[in-house]
Amino acid sequence: RLAKTHQIYDFGMKVEAETFKFEENWVVTPSSLVIAYVLAICASGGARRVYLAGFDGYSGDDPRKAEVDGLLGRFLDASDIELLAVTPTRYSLPSISVYADSYTDV
């Protein structure tokens, strides 16, 4: 049983190949991967930028790397959100250091 102070949000997701669609209370994503759902929620919520930490990625010979790279590319094509890695990553994403002077200007 939840305390009265907790608020529950119902945010639906449909999986449809090659598709990202962002609505106020639901999204369509090309995959059931958690990163697809999270990024779609960010887009539906009006985020302008998403910082990714600990998103290091799979090795180049792992087929999951190509799957996630493809997903990220489709997301970037479908949204105006800037994705930035703040820790090292193997994915095709721009990265910045959390210690860089220009971090707050990004």
N, C-alpha and C. Protein backbone atom coordinates (compact mmCIF):
# COMPACT_ATOMS: atom_id res chain seq x y z
N ARG A 1 0.84 -1.18 0.00
CA ARG A 1 0.00 0.00 0.00
C ARG A 1 0.88 1.24 0.00
N LEU A 2 0.58 2.19 -0.89
CA LEU A 2 1.36 3.42 -1.00
C LEU A 2 0.85 4.49 -0.04
N ALA A 3 1.77 5.24 0.51
CA ALA A 3 1.39 6.37 1.34
C ALA A 3 0.72 7.43 0.47
N LYS A 4 -0.06 8.27 1.05
CA LYS A 4 -0.80 9.29 0.30
C LYS A 4 0.13 10.30 -0.38
N THR A 5 1.37 10.36 0.02
CA THR A 5 2.29 11.33 -0.57
C THR A 5 2.87 10.87 -1.90
N HIS A 6 2.69 9.61 -2.27
CA HIS A 6 3.21 9.10 -3.54
C HIS A 6 2.23 9.37 -4.66
N GLN A 7 2.76 9.81 -5.76
CA GLN A 7 1.93 10.03 -6.93
C GLN A 7 2.34 9.02 -8.00
N ILE A 8 1.38 8.36 -8.60
CA ILE A 8 1.65 7.35 -9.61
C ILE A 8 1.29 7.91 -10.97
N TYR A 9 2.20 7.73 -11.94
CA TYR A 9 1.97 8.17 -13.30
C TYR A 9 1.82 6.95 -14.20
N ASP A 10 0.84 6.99 -15.07
CA ASP A 10 0.63 5.93 -16.04
C ASP A 10 1.14 6.45 -17.38
N PHE A 11 2.27 5.93 -17.83
CA PHE A 11 2.90 6.39 -19.07
C PHE A 11 3.09 5.18 -19.96
N GLY A 12 2.28 5.07 -20.99
CA GLY A 12 2.25 3.89 -21.83
C GLY A 12 3.35 3.85 -22.88
N MET A 13 3.64 2.63 -23.33
CA MET A 13 4.64 2.42 -24.37
C MET A 13 4.16 1.34 -25.33
N LYS A 14 4.34 1.63 -26.61
CA LYS A 14 4.08 0.64 -27.65
C LYS A 14 5.38 0.43 -28.41
N VAL A 15 5.71 -0.80 -28.74
CA VAL A 15 6.91 -1.10 -29.51
C VAL A 15 6.51 -1.30 -30.97
N GLU A 16 7.15 -0.52 -31.84
CA GLU A 16 6.90 -0.60 -33.28
C GLU A 16 8.24 -0.38 -34.00
N ALA A 17 8.64 -1.33 -34.79
CA ALA A 17 9.95 -1.27 -35.46
C ALA A 17 10.19 0.06 -36.15
N GLU A 18 11.42 0.55 -35.99
CA GLU A 18 11.90 1.76 -36.68
C GLU A 18 11.14 3.03 -36.32
N THR A 19 10.41 3.06 -35.20
CA THR A 19 9.54 4.20 -34.90
C THR A 19 9.79 4.77 -33.52
N PHE A 20 9.91 6.09 -33.48
CA PHE A 20 9.82 6.84 -32.22
C PHE A 20 8.69 7.84 -32.41
N LYS A 21 7.79 7.91 -31.43
CA LYS A 21 6.71 8.89 -31.44
C LYS A 21 6.49 9.30 -30.00
N PHE A 22 6.38 10.60 -29.77
CA PHE A 22 6.31 11.12 -28.41
C PHE A 22 4.98 11.84 -28.19
N GLU A 23 4.21 11.40 -27.23
CA GLU A 23 2.95 12.03 -26.86
C GLU A 23 3.00 12.38 -25.38
N GLU A 24 1.98 13.08 -24.90
CA GLU A 24 1.99 13.53 -23.52
C GLU A 24 1.96 12.38 -22.51
N ASN A 25 1.20 11.34 -22.79
CA ASN A 25 1.04 10.24 -21.83
C ASN A 25 1.45 8.88 -22.36
N TRP A 26 2.04 8.83 -23.54
CA TRP A 26 2.46 7.56 -24.11
C TRP A 26 3.49 7.79 -25.21
N VAL A 27 4.20 6.73 -25.54
CA VAL A 27 5.22 6.80 -26.58
C VAL A 27 5.21 5.54 -27.42
N VAL A 28 5.77 5.65 -28.61
CA VAL A 28 6.06 4.50 -29.45
C VAL A 28 7.58 4.45 -29.57
N THR A 29 8.16 3.29 -29.32
CA THR A 29 9.61 3.12 -29.43
C THR A 29 9.91 1.92 -30.33
N PRO A 30 11.10 1.92 -30.95
CA PRO A 30 11.45 0.80 -31.82
C PRO A 30 11.92 -0.44 -31.08
N SER A 31 12.02 -0.35 -29.76
CA SER A 31 12.58 -1.44 -28.97
C SER A 31 12.02 -1.39 -27.56
N SER A 32 12.03 -2.53 -26.90
CA SER A 32 11.59 -2.57 -25.50
C SER A 32 12.77 -2.33 -24.54
N LEU A 33 13.92 -1.96 -25.07
CA LEU A 33 15.05 -1.63 -24.20
C LEU A 33 14.69 -0.46 -23.29
N VAL A 34 15.15 -0.51 -22.07
CA VAL A 34 14.85 0.55 -21.11
C VAL A 34 15.32 1.91 -21.61
N ILE A 35 16.47 1.97 -22.27
CA ILE A 35 16.98 3.27 -22.75
C ILE A 35 16.02 3.89 -23.75
N ALA A 36 15.34 3.10 -24.56
CA ALA A 36 14.37 3.63 -25.52
C ALA A 36 13.20 4.27 -24.77
N TYR A 37 12.71 3.60 -23.75
CA TYR A 37 11.59 4.12 -22.95
C TYR A 37 12.00 5.40 -22.23
N VAL A 38 13.16 5.40 -21.61
CA VAL A 38 13.63 6.57 -20.86
C VAL A 38 13.81 7.77 -21.79
N LEU A 39 14.45 7.57 -22.93
CA LEU A 39 14.65 8.68 -23.86
C LEU A 39 13.31 9.20 -24.39
N ALA A 40 12.38 8.30 -24.65
CA ALA A 40 11.06 8.73 -25.13
C ALA A 40 10.32 9.55 -24.07
N ILE A 41 10.45 9.15 -22.81
CA ILE A 41 9.84 9.92 -21.73
C ILE A 41 10.48 11.31 -21.67
N CYS A 42 11.78 11.39 -21.82
CA CYS A 42 12.47 12.68 -21.82
C CYS A 42 11.94 13.57 -22.94
N ALA A 43 11.76 13.00 -24.13
CA ALA A 43 11.23 13.77 -25.26
C ALA A 43 9.80 14.21 -25.00
N SER A 44 8.97 13.33 -24.48
CA SER A 44 7.58 13.68 -24.18
C SER A 44 7.50 14.77 -23.12
N GLY A 45 8.46 14.78 -22.21
CA GLY A 45 8.49 15.78 -21.15
C GLY A 45 9.09 17.10 -21.55
N GLY A 46 9.60 17.19 -22.78
CA GLY A 46 10.14 18.46 -23.27
C GLY A 46 11.60 18.72 -22.94
N ALA A 47 12.34 17.68 -22.62
CA ALA A 47 13.77 17.88 -22.32
C ALA A 47 14.50 18.41 -23.56
N ARG A 48 15.50 19.24 -23.34
CA ARG A 48 16.33 19.76 -24.44
C ARG A 48 17.65 19.01 -24.53
N ARG A 49 18.09 18.43 -23.41
CA ARG A 49 19.40 17.78 -23.35
C ARG A 49 19.33 16.65 -22.33
N VAL A 50 20.02 15.54 -22.64
CA VAL A 50 20.10 14.42 -21.71
C VAL A 50 21.57 14.07 -21.53
N TYR A 51 22.01 14.02 -20.29
CA TYR A 51 23.37 13.63 -19.97
C TYR A 51 23.36 12.15 -19.59
N LEU A 52 24.25 11.38 -20.20
CA LEU A 52 24.33 9.94 -19.93
C LEU A 52 25.61 9.64 -19.17
N ALA A 53 25.47 9.01 -18.01
CA ALA A 53 26.62 8.60 -17.20
C ALA A 53 26.57 7.10 -17.02
N GLY A 54 27.71 6.44 -17.12
CA GLY A 54 27.77 5.00 -16.94
C GLY A 54 27.18 4.24 -18.12
N PHE A 55 27.08 4.90 -19.23
CA PHE A 55 26.51 4.30 -20.45
C PHE A 55 27.67 3.91 -21.35
N ASP A 56 28.53 3.00 -20.83
CA ASP A 56 29.80 2.70 -21.48
C ASP A 56 29.67 1.88 -22.76
N GLY A 57 28.69 1.02 -22.84
CA GLY A 57 28.43 0.30 -24.10
C GLY A 57 29.09 -1.05 -24.19
N TYR A 58 28.64 -1.79 -25.19
CA TYR A 58 29.17 -3.12 -25.46
C TYR A 58 30.39 -3.02 -26.37
N SER A 59 31.20 -4.06 -26.39
CA SER A 59 32.36 -4.07 -27.27
C SER A 59 31.90 -4.07 -28.73
N GLY A 60 32.78 -3.67 -29.62
CA GLY A 60 32.45 -3.51 -31.03
C GLY A 60 31.95 -4.77 -31.71
N ASP A 61 32.35 -5.95 -31.24
CA ASP A 61 31.92 -7.19 -31.89
C ASP A 61 30.63 -7.75 -31.30
N ASP A 62 30.06 -7.09 -30.31
CA ASP A 62 28.81 -7.54 -29.70
C ASP A 62 27.64 -6.95 -30.50
N PRO A 63 26.72 -7.78 -31.00
CA PRO A 63 25.60 -7.27 -31.80
C PRO A 63 24.70 -6.28 -31.05
N ARG A 64 24.74 -6.32 -29.73
CA ARG A 64 23.92 -5.38 -28.95
C ARG A 64 24.42 -3.94 -29.11
N LYS A 65 25.72 -3.76 -29.39
CA LYS A 65 26.24 -2.42 -29.61
C LYS A 65 25.60 -1.79 -30.85
N ALA A 66 25.51 -2.55 -31.92
CA ALA A 66 24.88 -2.05 -33.15
C ALA A 66 23.39 -1.76 -32.91
N GLU A 67 22.74 -2.60 -32.11
CA GLU A 67 21.33 -2.38 -31.80
C GLU A 67 21.13 -1.05 -31.07
N VAL A 68 21.95 -0.79 -30.06
CA VAL A 68 21.80 0.44 -29.28
C VAL A 68 22.23 1.65 -30.12
N ASP A 69 23.32 1.53 -30.89
CA ASP A 69 23.73 2.63 -31.77
C ASP A 69 22.61 2.99 -32.75
N GLY A 70 21.97 1.98 -33.33
CA GLY A 70 20.85 2.23 -34.24
C GLY A 70 19.69 2.91 -33.54
N LEU A 71 19.40 2.47 -32.32
CA LEU A 71 18.33 3.07 -31.54
C LEU A 71 18.63 4.53 -31.24
N LEU A 72 19.87 4.81 -30.84
CA LEU A 72 20.25 6.20 -30.54
C LEU A 72 20.15 7.07 -31.79
N GLY A 73 20.57 6.55 -32.92
CA GLY A 73 20.48 7.29 -34.17
C GLY A 73 19.04 7.61 -34.54
N ARG A 74 18.15 6.63 -34.40
CA ARG A 74 16.72 6.87 -34.69
C ARG A 74 16.14 7.89 -33.73
N PHE A 75 16.56 7.82 -32.46
CA PHE A 75 16.06 8.79 -31.48
C PHE A 75 16.51 10.20 -31.84
N LEU A 76 17.78 10.35 -32.18
CA LEU A 76 18.30 11.67 -32.55
C LEU A 76 17.61 12.21 -33.80
N ASP A 77 17.27 11.34 -34.74
CA ASP A 77 16.55 11.76 -35.95
C ASP A 77 15.12 12.19 -35.62
N ALA A 78 14.52 11.58 -34.62
CA ALA A 78 13.11 11.82 -34.30
C ALA A 78 12.88 12.95 -33.30
N SER A 79 13.94 13.41 -32.65
CA SER A 79 13.78 14.41 -31.59
C SER A 79 14.77 15.55 -31.78
N ASP A 80 14.57 16.59 -31.00
CA ASP A 80 15.49 17.73 -30.98
C ASP A 80 16.38 17.70 -29.75
N ILE A 81 16.41 16.59 -29.07
CA ILE A 81 17.17 16.48 -27.83
C ILE A 81 18.64 16.21 -28.13
N GLU A 82 19.49 16.88 -27.38
CA GLU A 82 20.93 16.66 -27.47
C GLU A 82 21.32 15.59 -26.45
N LEU A 83 21.99 14.54 -26.89
CA LEU A 83 22.49 13.50 -25.99
C LEU A 83 23.98 13.71 -25.79
N LEU A 84 24.42 13.73 -24.54
CA LEU A 84 25.83 13.92 -24.22
C LEU A 84 26.27 12.90 -23.18
N ALA A 85 27.35 12.20 -23.47
CA ALA A 85 27.94 11.27 -22.50
C ALA A 85 28.89 12.04 -21.59
N VAL A 86 28.75 11.86 -20.29
CA VAL A 86 29.64 12.53 -19.33
C VAL A 86 30.65 11.56 -18.74
N THR A 87 30.60 10.31 -19.17
CA THR A 87 31.62 9.32 -18.84
C THR A 87 31.98 8.62 -20.15
N PRO A 88 33.12 7.96 -20.21
CA PRO A 88 33.52 7.31 -21.46
C PRO A 88 32.45 6.36 -21.98
N THR A 89 32.28 6.34 -23.31
CA THR A 89 31.29 5.49 -23.94
C THR A 89 31.82 4.96 -25.26
N ARG A 90 31.34 3.79 -25.66
CA ARG A 90 31.68 3.22 -26.96
C ARG A 90 30.62 3.57 -28.01
N TYR A 91 29.55 4.21 -27.57
CA TYR A 91 28.48 4.56 -28.50
C TYR A 91 28.84 5.82 -29.28
N SER A 92 28.15 6.01 -30.38
CA SER A 92 28.39 7.16 -31.26
C SER A 92 27.69 8.39 -30.70
N LEU A 93 28.23 8.89 -29.61
CA LEU A 93 27.67 10.06 -28.93
C LEU A 93 28.76 11.06 -28.63
N PRO A 94 28.44 12.34 -28.69
CA PRO A 94 29.42 13.32 -28.23
C PRO A 94 29.60 13.17 -26.73
N SER A 95 30.81 13.44 -26.25
CA SER A 95 31.05 13.33 -24.82
C SER A 95 31.71 14.60 -24.31
N ILE A 96 31.46 14.89 -23.05
CA ILE A 96 32.07 16.02 -22.37
C ILE A 96 32.51 15.54 -21.00
N SER A 97 33.41 16.26 -20.40
CA SER A 97 33.87 15.94 -19.06
C SER A 97 33.07 16.74 -18.04
N VAL A 98 32.73 16.11 -16.94
CA VAL A 98 32.03 16.82 -15.88
C VAL A 98 32.97 17.84 -15.21
N TYR A 99 34.26 17.73 -15.50
CA TYR A 99 35.24 18.64 -14.92
C TYR A 99 35.61 19.78 -15.85
N ALA A 100 35.14 19.75 -17.08
CA ALA A 100 35.50 20.79 -18.05
C ALA A 100 34.85 22.12 -17.68
N ASP A 101 35.58 23.20 -17.93
CA ASP A 101 35.05 24.53 -17.64
C ASP A 101 33.78 24.83 -18.44
N SER A 102 33.71 24.28 -19.64
CA SER A 102 32.55 24.58 -20.49
C SER A 102 31.34 23.70 -20.18
N TYR A 103 31.45 22.85 -19.19
CA TYR A 103 30.37 21.91 -18.86
C TYR A 103 29.05 22.64 -18.64
N THR A 104 29.07 23.72 -17.90
CA THR A 104 27.83 24.42 -17.59
C THR A 104 27.30 25.19 -18.80
N ASP A 105 28.12 25.41 -19.81
CA ASP A 105 27.69 26.14 -21.00
C ASP A 105 27.13 25.22 -22.07
N VAL A 106 27.25 23.92 -21.89
CA VAL A 106 26.81 22.97 -22.92
C VAL A 106 25.30 22.93 -22.99
